Coordinates of N, CA and C in Angstrom, one line a residue:
M509 N -41.8 4.5 165.7 CA -42.7 5.3 164.8 C -43.6 4.4 164.0
Y510 N -44.8 4.7 164.0 CA -45.9 3.9 163.3 C -45.6 4.1 161.5
M511 N -45.1 2.9 161.0 CA -44.8 2.9 159.5 C -45.4 2.0 158.7
P512 N -46.6 2.4 158.3 CA -47.6 1.4 157.5 C -46.9 1.3 156.2
T513 N -46.9 0.2 155.4 CA -46.5 0.1 154.1 C -47.1 0.9 153.2
K514 N -46.5 1.8 152.3 CA -47.1 2.5 151.3 C -47.5 1.8 150.3
N515 N -48.9 2.3 149.8 CA -49.3 1.6 148.4 C -49.7 0.1 148.8
S516 N -49.8 -0.3 150.2 CA -50.2 -1.6 150.5 C -51.6 -1.9 149.8
R517 N -52.5 -1.1 149.4 CA -53.8 -1.3 148.9 C -53.5 -2.0 147.8
K518 N -52.5 -2.1 147.1 CA -52.2 -3.0 146.0 C -51.4 -4.3 146.2
K519 N -51.2 -4.5 147.3 CA -50.3 -5.6 147.9 C -50.9 -6.3 149.1
Y520 N -52.0 -7.2 148.7 CA -52.7 -7.9 149.8 C -51.8 -9.1 150.1
A521 N -51.7 -9.5 151.5 CA -51.1 -10.4 152.0 C -51.8 -11.5 152.8
D522 N -51.4 -12.6 153.1 CA -52.0 -13.6 153.9 C -51.8 -13.3 155.3
D523 N -52.5 -13.6 156.4 CA -52.1 -13.4 157.7 C -51.3 -11.9 158.1
Q524 N -52.1 -11.0 157.9 CA -51.7 -9.6 157.8 C -52.8 -8.9 158.6
Y525 N -52.4 -7.6 159.3 CA -53.2 -6.6 159.8 C -53.3 -5.4 158.8
Y526 N -54.5 -4.7 158.7 CA -54.4 -3.6 157.7 C -55.4 -2.5 158.4
H527 N -54.8 -1.3 158.3 CA -55.9 -0.1 158.7 C -56.4 0.3 157.4
V528 N -57.7 0.2 157.4 CA -58.3 0.5 156.1 C -59.3 1.8 156.3
Y529 N -59.4 2.6 155.4 CA -59.9 4.0 155.3 C -60.7 4.2 154.0
T530 N -62.0 4.7 154.1 CA -62.7 5.0 152.8 C -63.7 6.2 153.4
R531 N -63.9 6.9 152.3 CA -64.7 8.0 152.5 C -65.7 8.3 151.3
G532 N -66.5 9.2 151.6 CA -67.5 9.6 150.6 C -66.9 10.2 149.3
I533 N -67.5 9.9 148.3 CA -66.9 10.7 147.1 C -66.9 12.2 147.1
N534 N -65.8 12.9 146.8 CA -65.7 14.2 146.8 C -65.8 14.6 148.3
K535 N -65.6 13.9 149.3 CA -65.7 14.0 150.7 C -67.1 14.3 150.9
Q536 N -68.0 13.9 150.3 CA -69.5 14.1 150.8 C -69.9 13.1 151.9
I537 N -71.0 13.6 152.6 CA -71.5 12.9 153.7 C -72.0 11.5 153.5
L538 N -71.6 10.6 154.2 CA -72.1 9.1 154.0 C -73.3 8.9 154.8
F539 N -73.2 9.6 156.2 CA -74.2 9.0 157.2 C -75.0 10.5 157.5
H540 N -76.2 10.6 157.1 CA -77.0 11.7 157.4 C -77.8 11.6 158.6
E541 N -78.1 10.5 159.2 CA -78.8 10.3 160.5 C -78.4 8.8 161.1
E542 N -79.3 8.4 162.1 CA -78.7 7.4 162.9 C -79.1 6.1 162.1
K543 N -80.2 6.2 161.4 CA -80.5 4.9 160.7 C -79.4 4.7 159.6
D544 N -78.7 5.6 159.0 CA -77.8 5.2 158.3 C -76.5 4.6 159.0
Y545 N -76.2 5.2 160.0 CA -75.1 4.4 160.8 C -75.7 2.8 160.9
A546 N -76.8 2.8 161.5 CA -77.3 1.6 161.9 C -77.2 0.4 160.8
F547 N -77.5 0.9 159.6 CA -77.4 0.1 158.2 C -76.0 -0.4 158.1
F548 N -75.1 0.6 158.0 CA -73.5 0.2 158.1 C -73.1 -0.7 159.0
L549 N -73.7 -0.4 160.2 CA -73.2 -1.4 161.3 C -73.9 -2.8 161.0
S550 N -74.9 -2.9 160.6 CA -75.9 -4.2 160.4 C -75.0 -5.1 159.1
L551 N -74.0 -4.2 158.3 CA -73.4 -5.0 157.3 C -72.1 -5.9 158.0
F552 N -71.7 -5.2 159.1 CA -70.6 -6.0 159.8 C -71.2 -7.4 160.2
K553 N -72.4 -7.4 160.9 CA -73.2 -8.4 161.4 C -73.4 -9.4 160.0
R554 N -73.9 -9.0 159.1 CA -74.1 -9.6 157.8 C -73.0 -10.6 157.4
Y555 N -71.9 -10.0 157.2 CA -70.9 -10.4 156.4 C -69.6 -11.0 157.7
L556 N -69.7 -10.9 158.7 CA -68.7 -11.3 159.6 C -69.1 -11.9 161.0
S557 N -70.4 -12.4 160.8 CA -71.0 -13.2 162.1 C -70.2 -14.6 162.2
N558 N -70.5 -15.4 163.0 CA -69.9 -16.6 163.1 C -70.3 -17.6 162.2
E559 N -71.3 -17.5 161.5 CA -71.9 -18.4 160.5 C -72.7 -17.4 159.4
P560 N -72.8 -18.0 158.3 CA -73.5 -17.4 157.1 C -75.0 -16.9 157.4
L561 N -75.5 -15.7 157.2 CA -76.6 -15.3 157.2 C -77.4 -15.3 155.9
S562 N -78.8 -15.3 156.0 CA -79.7 -15.3 154.8 C -80.5 -14.1 155.0
S563 N -80.9 -13.6 153.6 CA -81.5 -12.2 153.5 C -83.1 -12.8 153.7
P564 N -84.0 -11.7 153.8 CA -85.3 -12.0 153.9 C -85.8 -12.7 152.9
Y565 N -85.2 -12.9 151.7 CA -85.7 -13.6 150.6 C -84.9 -15.1 150.5
R566 N -84.5 -15.4 151.8 CA -83.7 -16.7 151.8 C -82.6 -17.1 151.1
T567 N -81.8 -15.9 150.4 CA -80.7 -16.2 149.8 C -79.5 -15.8 150.9
T568 N -78.4 -16.5 150.6 CA -77.3 -16.5 151.7 C -76.5 -15.4 151.3
Y569 N -76.3 -14.6 152.2 CA -75.1 -13.3 151.9 C -73.7 -14.1 151.8
P570 N -72.9 -13.4 151.2 CA -71.6 -13.8 151.4 C -70.9 -13.8 152.7
W571 N -70.1 -14.7 153.1 CA -69.6 -14.7 154.5 C -68.2 -14.7 154.3
Y572 N -67.7 -13.9 155.4 CA -66.1 -13.8 155.4 C -65.9 -14.1 157.0
G573 N -66.6 -14.4 157.7 CA -66.1 -14.8 159.2 C -65.2 -15.4 159.5
D574 N -64.8 -16.4 158.6 CA -63.7 -17.5 158.9 C -62.3 -16.8 158.3
R575 N -62.5 -15.7 157.6 CA -61.2 -15.2 156.9 C -60.8 -14.0 157.2
I576 N -61.7 -13.3 158.0 CA -61.2 -11.8 158.3 C -61.7 -11.5 159.8
K577 N -61.2 -10.5 160.2 CA -61.6 -10.0 161.6 C -61.5 -8.6 161.8
L578 N -62.8 -8.1 162.3 CA -62.8 -6.6 162.4 C -62.3 -6.3 164.0
I579 N -61.5 -5.5 164.1 CA -60.9 -5.4 165.4 C -61.3 -4.2 166.0
T580 N -61.5 -2.9 165.1 CA -61.6 -1.7 165.7 C -62.1 -0.8 164.5
F581 N -63.2 -0.1 164.8 CA -63.8 0.9 163.7 C -64.3 2.0 164.4
C582 N -64.4 3.1 163.3 CA -65.3 4.5 163.7 C -65.8 4.9 162.3
L583 N -67.1 5.0 162.4 CA -67.8 5.6 161.5 C -68.1 7.1 161.8
M584 N -67.5 7.9 160.8 CA -67.6 9.5 160.9 C -68.7 9.8 159.9
P585 N -69.0 11.0 159.7 CA -70.1 11.7 158.9 C -69.8 11.2 157.4
N586 N -68.3 11.4 157.1 CA -68.0 11.4 155.7 C -66.7 10.5 155.4
H587 N -66.5 9.7 156.3 CA -65.3 8.6 156.3 C -65.5 7.6 157.3
V588 N -64.8 6.4 157.0 CA -64.8 5.2 158.1 C -63.5 4.7 158.1
H589 N -63.2 4.3 159.3 CA -61.9 3.7 159.6 C -62.2 2.3 160.0
M590 N -61.3 1.4 159.5 CA -61.6 -0.3 160.2 C -60.0 -0.6 160.4
L591 N -59.6 -1.4 161.5 CA -58.5 -1.9 161.7 C -59.0 -3.7 161.3
L592 N -58.4 -4.3 160.3 CA -58.8 -5.6 160.0 C -57.7 -6.5 160.0
Y593 N -57.7 -7.9 160.2 CA -56.9 -8.8 160.1 C -57.5 -9.9 159.0
Q594 N -56.7 -10.1 158.0 CA -57.1 -11.1 156.9 C -56.4 -12.5 157.0
A595 N -57.1 -13.4 157.0 CA -56.3 -14.8 156.9 C -55.7 -14.9 155.5
D596 N -56.5 -14.6 154.5 CA -56.0 -14.8 153.1 C -56.0 -13.4 152.4
Q597 N -55.2 -13.5 151.3 CA -55.1 -12.1 150.5 C -56.1 -11.6 149.8
D598 N -57.2 -12.3 149.8 CA -58.5 -11.8 149.0 C -59.6 -11.6 150.0
A599 N -59.5 -11.8 151.2 CA -60.4 -11.7 152.2 C -61.0 -10.1 152.5
M600 N -60.0 -9.4 152.6 CA -60.4 -7.9 152.8 C -60.9 -7.3 151.5
K601 N -60.5 -7.5 150.4 CA -61.0 -7.1 149.1 C -62.3 -7.4 149.0
E602 N -62.6 -8.7 149.3 CA -64.0 -9.1 149.0 C -65.0 -8.7 149.9
L603 N -64.6 -8.4 151.3 CA -65.5 -7.9 152.3 C -65.6 -6.4 151.9
L604 N -64.4 -5.7 151.8 CA -65.0 -4.2 151.4 C -65.8 -4.0 150.2
H605 N -65.7 -5.1 149.2 CA -66.5 -4.9 148.1 C -68.0 -5.1 148.4
S606 N -68.4 -6.1 149.1 CA -69.7 -6.5 149.6 C -70.1 -5.3 150.5
I607 N -69.3 -4.7 151.4 CA -69.9 -3.7 152.3 C -70.3 -2.6 151.4
M608 N -69.5 -2.0 150.6 CA -69.4 -0.7 150.0 C -70.6 -0.8 149.0
T609 N -70.7 -2.0 148.2 CA -71.7 -2.0 147.4 C -73.1 -2.1 148.0
S610 N -73.3 -2.9 149.2 CA -74.6 -2.9 149.7 C -74.8 -1.6 150.2
Y611 N -73.9 -1.1 151.1 CA -74.3 0.6 151.5 C -74.7 1.4 150.5
S612 N -73.7 1.4 149.4 CA -74.2 2.2 148.1 C -75.4 2.0 147.7
M613 N -76.1 0.7 147.5 CA -77.4 0.7 147.1 C -78.4 1.2 148.0
F614 N -78.0 1.1 149.5 CA -79.1 1.6 150.4 C -79.1 2.9 150.3
Y615 N -78.0 3.7 150.2 CA -77.9 5.0 150.2 C -78.6 5.4 148.9
N616 N -78.2 5.1 147.7 CA -78.9 5.7 146.6 C -80.3 5.6 146.5
Q617 N -80.8 4.3 147.0 CA -82.3 4.0 147.0 C -82.8 5.2 148.0
K618 N -82.4 5.3 149.1 CA -82.9 6.2 150.4 C -83.1 7.5 149.9
Y619 N -81.8 8.2 149.2 CA -81.5 9.5 149.0 C -81.7 9.9 147.7
K620 N -82.3 9.0 146.8 CA -82.5 9.3 145.4 C -81.2 9.9 144.6
H621 N -80.0 9.1 145.0 CA -78.7 9.5 144.8 C -78.2 8.8 143.3
Y622 N -77.6 9.3 142.4 CA -77.0 8.6 141.3 C -75.7 8.6 141.3
G623 N -75.0 7.5 141.2 CA -73.5 7.6 140.7 C -72.8 7.1 142.0
P624 N -71.6 7.0 142.1 CA -70.7 6.4 143.2 C -71.1 7.1 144.6
V625 N -71.0 6.4 145.5 CA -71.3 7.0 147.0 C -69.8 7.2 147.5
F626 N -69.1 6.3 147.5 CA -67.6 6.1 148.0 C -66.5 6.5 147.0
Q627 N -65.3 7.0 147.5 CA -64.2 7.4 146.9 C -64.0 6.0 146.0
S628 N -63.3 6.1 144.9 CA -63.2 5.2 144.0 C -62.5 3.9 144.8
R629 N -61.5 4.4 145.6 CA -60.7 3.1 146.1 C -60.5 3.4 147.7
Y630 N -60.7 2.5 148.3 CA -60.4 2.5 149.7 C -59.0 2.5 149.9
L631 N -58.4 2.9 151.1 CA -56.9 2.9 151.4 C -56.6 1.7 152.4
A632 N -55.8 0.9 152.3 CA -55.5 -0.1 153.2 C -54.0 -0.2 153.4
N633 N -53.7 0.3 154.6 CA -52.2 0.4 154.9 C -51.9 -0.9 155.6
L634 N -51.0 -1.6 155.3 CA -50.3 -2.7 156.0 C -49.8 -2.4 157.1
I635 N -50.3 -3.0 158.4 CA -49.4 -2.8 159.8 C -48.5 -4.0 159.9
D636 N -47.2 -3.7 159.7 CA -46.1 -4.8 159.6 C -45.6 -5.2 160.5
K637 N -46.0 -4.6 162.1 CA -45.6 -5.1 163.3 C -46.7 -5.0 164.3
D638 N -46.8 -6.0 165.0 CA -47.9 -6.2 165.9 C -48.0 -5.2 166.9
N639 N -47.0 -4.8 167.6 CA -46.9 -3.5 168.6 C -47.4 -2.1 167.9
Y640 N -47.7 -2.1 166.7 CA -48.3 -0.9 166.0 C -49.8 -0.8 166.0
L641 N -50.5 -2.0 166.3 CA -51.7 -2.6 166.3 C -52.6 -1.5 167.3
T642 N -51.9 -1.2 168.7 CA -52.6 -0.4 169.5 C -52.4 0.9 169.2
H643 N -51.3 1.2 168.5 CA -51.7 2.9 168.0 C -52.5 3.0 167.1
V644 N -52.7 2.2 166.3 CA -53.8 2.4 165.0 C -55.0 2.2 165.7
S645 N -55.3 1.3 166.7 CA -56.7 1.4 167.4 C -56.9 2.5 168.1
R646 N -55.8 3.2 168.8 CA -56.1 4.5 169.4 C -56.6 5.6 168.4
Y647 N -55.7 5.6 167.4 CA -56.0 6.7 166.4 C -57.6 6.6 166.0
I648 N -57.9 5.3 165.5 CA -59.2 5.0 165.1 C -60.2 5.5 166.3
H649 N -60.1 5.1 167.5 CA -61.0 5.5 168.7 C -61.1 7.1 168.9
L650 N -59.8 7.7 168.3 CA -59.9 9.0 168.9 C -60.2 10.0 167.8
N651 N -60.8 9.4 166.7 CA -61.2 10.2 165.6 C -62.4 11.3 166.2
P652 N -63.1 10.9 166.8 CA -64.5 11.9 167.1 C -63.9 12.8 168.3
N653 N -64.2 14.0 168.3 CA -64.1 15.0 169.3 C -64.5 14.4 170.7
K654 N -65.7 13.9 171.0 CA -66.0 13.3 172.1 C -66.0 11.8 171.9
W655 N -64.6 11.3 171.7 CA -64.4 10.0 171.4 C -65.0 8.7 172.4
S656 N -64.9 9.2 173.7 CA -65.2 8.3 174.7 C -66.6 8.1 174.9
I657 N -67.3 8.9 174.2 CA -69.1 8.5 174.4 C -69.5 8.6 172.9
Y658 N -68.8 8.5 171.9 CA -69.1 8.4 170.4 C -70.0 7.0 170.2
P659 N -71.0 7.2 169.8 CA -71.9 5.9 169.6 C -71.8 5.1 168.5
Y660 N -70.7 5.7 167.3 CA -70.7 4.9 166.3 C -69.0 4.7 165.9
S661 N -68.6 4.1 167.2 CA -67.4 3.4 166.9 C -67.2 2.2 168.0
S662 N -66.3 1.5 167.7 CA -66.3 0.1 168.8 C -65.8 0.5 170.3
I663 N -65.4 1.8 170.4 CA -65.2 2.2 171.7 C -66.1 1.7 173.0
K664 N -67.4 1.6 172.6 CA -68.3 1.1 173.7 C -68.1 -0.3 174.0
Y665 N -67.8 -1.2 173.0 CA -67.5 -2.4 173.1 C -66.2 -2.6 174.0
Y666 N -65.1 -1.7 173.8 CA -63.9 -2.0 174.6 C -64.3 -1.6 176.1
R667 N -65.1 -0.6 176.2 CA -65.5 -0.1 177.6 C -66.3 -1.3 178.2
N668 N -67.4 -1.7 177.7 CA -68.1 -2.6 178.5 C -67.8 -4.1 178.5
N669 N -66.8 -4.4 177.8 CA -66.2 -5.9 177.7 C -67.2 -6.8 177.1
Q670 N -68.0 -6.3 176.5 CA -69.3 -7.1 175.8 C -69.0 -6.9 174.3
S671 N -68.6 -7.6 173.4 CA -68.4 -7.4 172.0 C -69.3 -8.2 171.2
P672 N -69.9 -7.8 170.3 CA -70.7 -8.8 169.3 C -70.1 -9.8 168.7
E673 N -70.3 -10.7 168.1 CA -69.7 -11.8 167.6 C -68.8 -11.4 166.6
W674 N -69.1 -10.2 165.8 CA -68.4 -9.9 164.7 C -67.1 -9.0 164.8
L675 N -66.9 -8.7 166.2 CA -65.8 -7.7 166.6 C -65.0 -8.3 167.5
H676 N -63.6 -8.3 167.2 CA -62.7 -9.1 167.9 C -61.9 -8.1 168.8
T677 N -62.3 -7.6 169.7 CA -61.4 -6.7 170.7 C -60.2 -7.4 171.3
S678 N -60.4 -8.6 171.4 CA -59.4 -9.3 172.2 C -57.9 -9.3 171.4
E679 N -58.0 -8.8 170.2 CA -56.8 -8.7 169.4 C -55.9 -7.4 170.0
I680 N -56.7 -6.6 170.7 CA -56.2 -5.3 171.2 C -55.8 -5.5 172.7
K681 N -56.9 -6.1 173.3 CA -56.7 -6.1 174.7 C -55.9 -7.2 175.3
K682 N -55.3 -7.9 174.5 CA -54.3 -8.9 174.7 C -53.0 -8.3 175.1
Y683 N -52.8 -6.8 174.7 CA -51.5 -6.0 175.1 C -51.6 -5.2 176.4
F684 N -52.9 -5.4 177.0 CA -52.8 -4.7 178.2 C -53.1 -5.6 179.4
D685 N -53.0 -5.1 180.7 CA -53.4 -6.0 181.7 C -54.7 -5.9 182.0
N686 N -55.5 -4.8 181.8 CA -57.0 -4.7 181.9 C -57.3 -3.6 181.1
L687 N -58.7 -3.3 181.2 CA -59.3 -2.2 180.5 C -59.0 -0.9 180.8
K688 N -58.8 -0.7 182.1 CA -58.3 0.5 182.6 C -56.8 1.2 181.9
D689 N -56.1 0.1 181.9 CA -54.8 0.3 181.2 C -55.0 0.8 179.8
Y690 N -55.9 0.1 179.2 CA -56.1 0.5 177.7 C -56.7 2.0 177.6
F691 N -57.8 2.3 178.4 CA -58.1 3.6 178.4 C -57.2 4.8 178.9
I692 N -56.4 4.4 179.8 CA -55.2 5.3 179.9 C -54.4 5.3 178.9
F693 N -54.1 4.5 178.1 CA -53.4 4.6 176.8 C -53.9 5.4 175.9
L694 N -55.3 5.3 175.6 CA -56.1 6.2 174.9 C -55.9 7.8 175.3
N695 N -56.1 8.0 176.6 CA -55.9 9.2 177.0 C -54.5 9.8 176.7
D696 N -53.6 9.1 176.8 CA -52.1 9.5 176.7 C -52.0 9.9 175.6
Y697 N -52.5 10.9 174.9 CA -52.4 11.4 173.6 C -51.1 12.2 173.2
Q698 N -50.9 13.1 174.1 CA -49.9 13.8 174.0 C -48.2 13.5 173.9
D699 N -48.1 12.2 174.7 CA -46.9 11.7 174.5 C -46.7 10.9 173.4
H700 N -47.8 10.6 172.6 CA -47.6 9.8 171.5 C -48.2 10.6 170.3
K701 N -48.1 12.0 170.4 CA -48.8 12.6 169.2 C -48.0 12.7 168.0
E702 N -46.8 12.6 168.1 CA -45.9 12.1 166.8 C -46.3 10.9 166.1
M703 N -46.6 10.0 166.6 CA -46.9 8.5 166.1 C -48.3 8.8 165.4
L704 N -49.4 9.4 166.2 CA -50.6 9.8 165.7 C -50.5 10.6 164.3
D705 N -49.6 11.7 164.4 CA -49.3 12.5 163.3 C -48.9 11.6 162.1
E706 N -48.0 10.8 162.4 CA -47.6 10.0 161.1 C -48.6 9.1 160.5
I707 N -49.6 8.6 161.4 CA -50.7 8.0 160.7 C -51.4 9.0 159.7
K708 N -51.7 9.9 160.5 CA -52.5 10.9 159.5 C -51.7 11.3 158.2
Y709 N -50.5 11.3 158.3 CA -49.5 11.7 157.1 C -49.7 10.6 156.4
E710 N -49.8 9.4 156.6 CA -49.8 8.2 155.8 C -51.1 8.1 155.1
L711 N -52.1 8.6 155.6 CA -53.4 8.5 155.1 C -53.4 9.5 154.0
A712 N -52.9 10.7 154.3 CA -53.1 11.8 153.6 C -52.3 11.6 152.3
H713 N -51.3 10.8 152.4 CA -50.4 10.6 151.1 C -50.5 9.2 150.5
S714 N -51.5 8.4 150.6 CA -51.4 7.1 150.2 C -52.4 7.2 148.9

């Protein structure tokens, strides 16, 4: 059974995988339209590309591409899931700070919103065994009702086998002989419902 380490958001470690979850403050909507999703996705490119990128004003953005890997993600209207690997204990904390700060500035300016956009702290559950990675990946991909065609998750990159440089699908694909087997695994919900329910329980009580 999937058993992430409780309170791992306070216990960051080198060379570890984490299931990260963050949501809008008071469960409010984070993404109102396609452009909002697009901006959030652009932050993955900004901070996780193969090399540092510069702003239109020629200042260099913080870069974490050599310290952290994004493996699976799903942007839902009022929350976000990510499966991350960090090489050092500060990488995830710094990446999430950059992403959440940048998106909050974008959101507040666009919607004339004042105050926090995200819940005060994101949750980061340590995945302490490699074979749990596939189940967390499945949980993240199955979040939307029409998950197989959902446009704001990493599922499309798993399907077409062409990932952007900031997404590392091979971390999951290596556990399967081919893509067909991975999608069979995704569809095999009922046999592993107990494990998926355990993930939901951990998120609710973290």
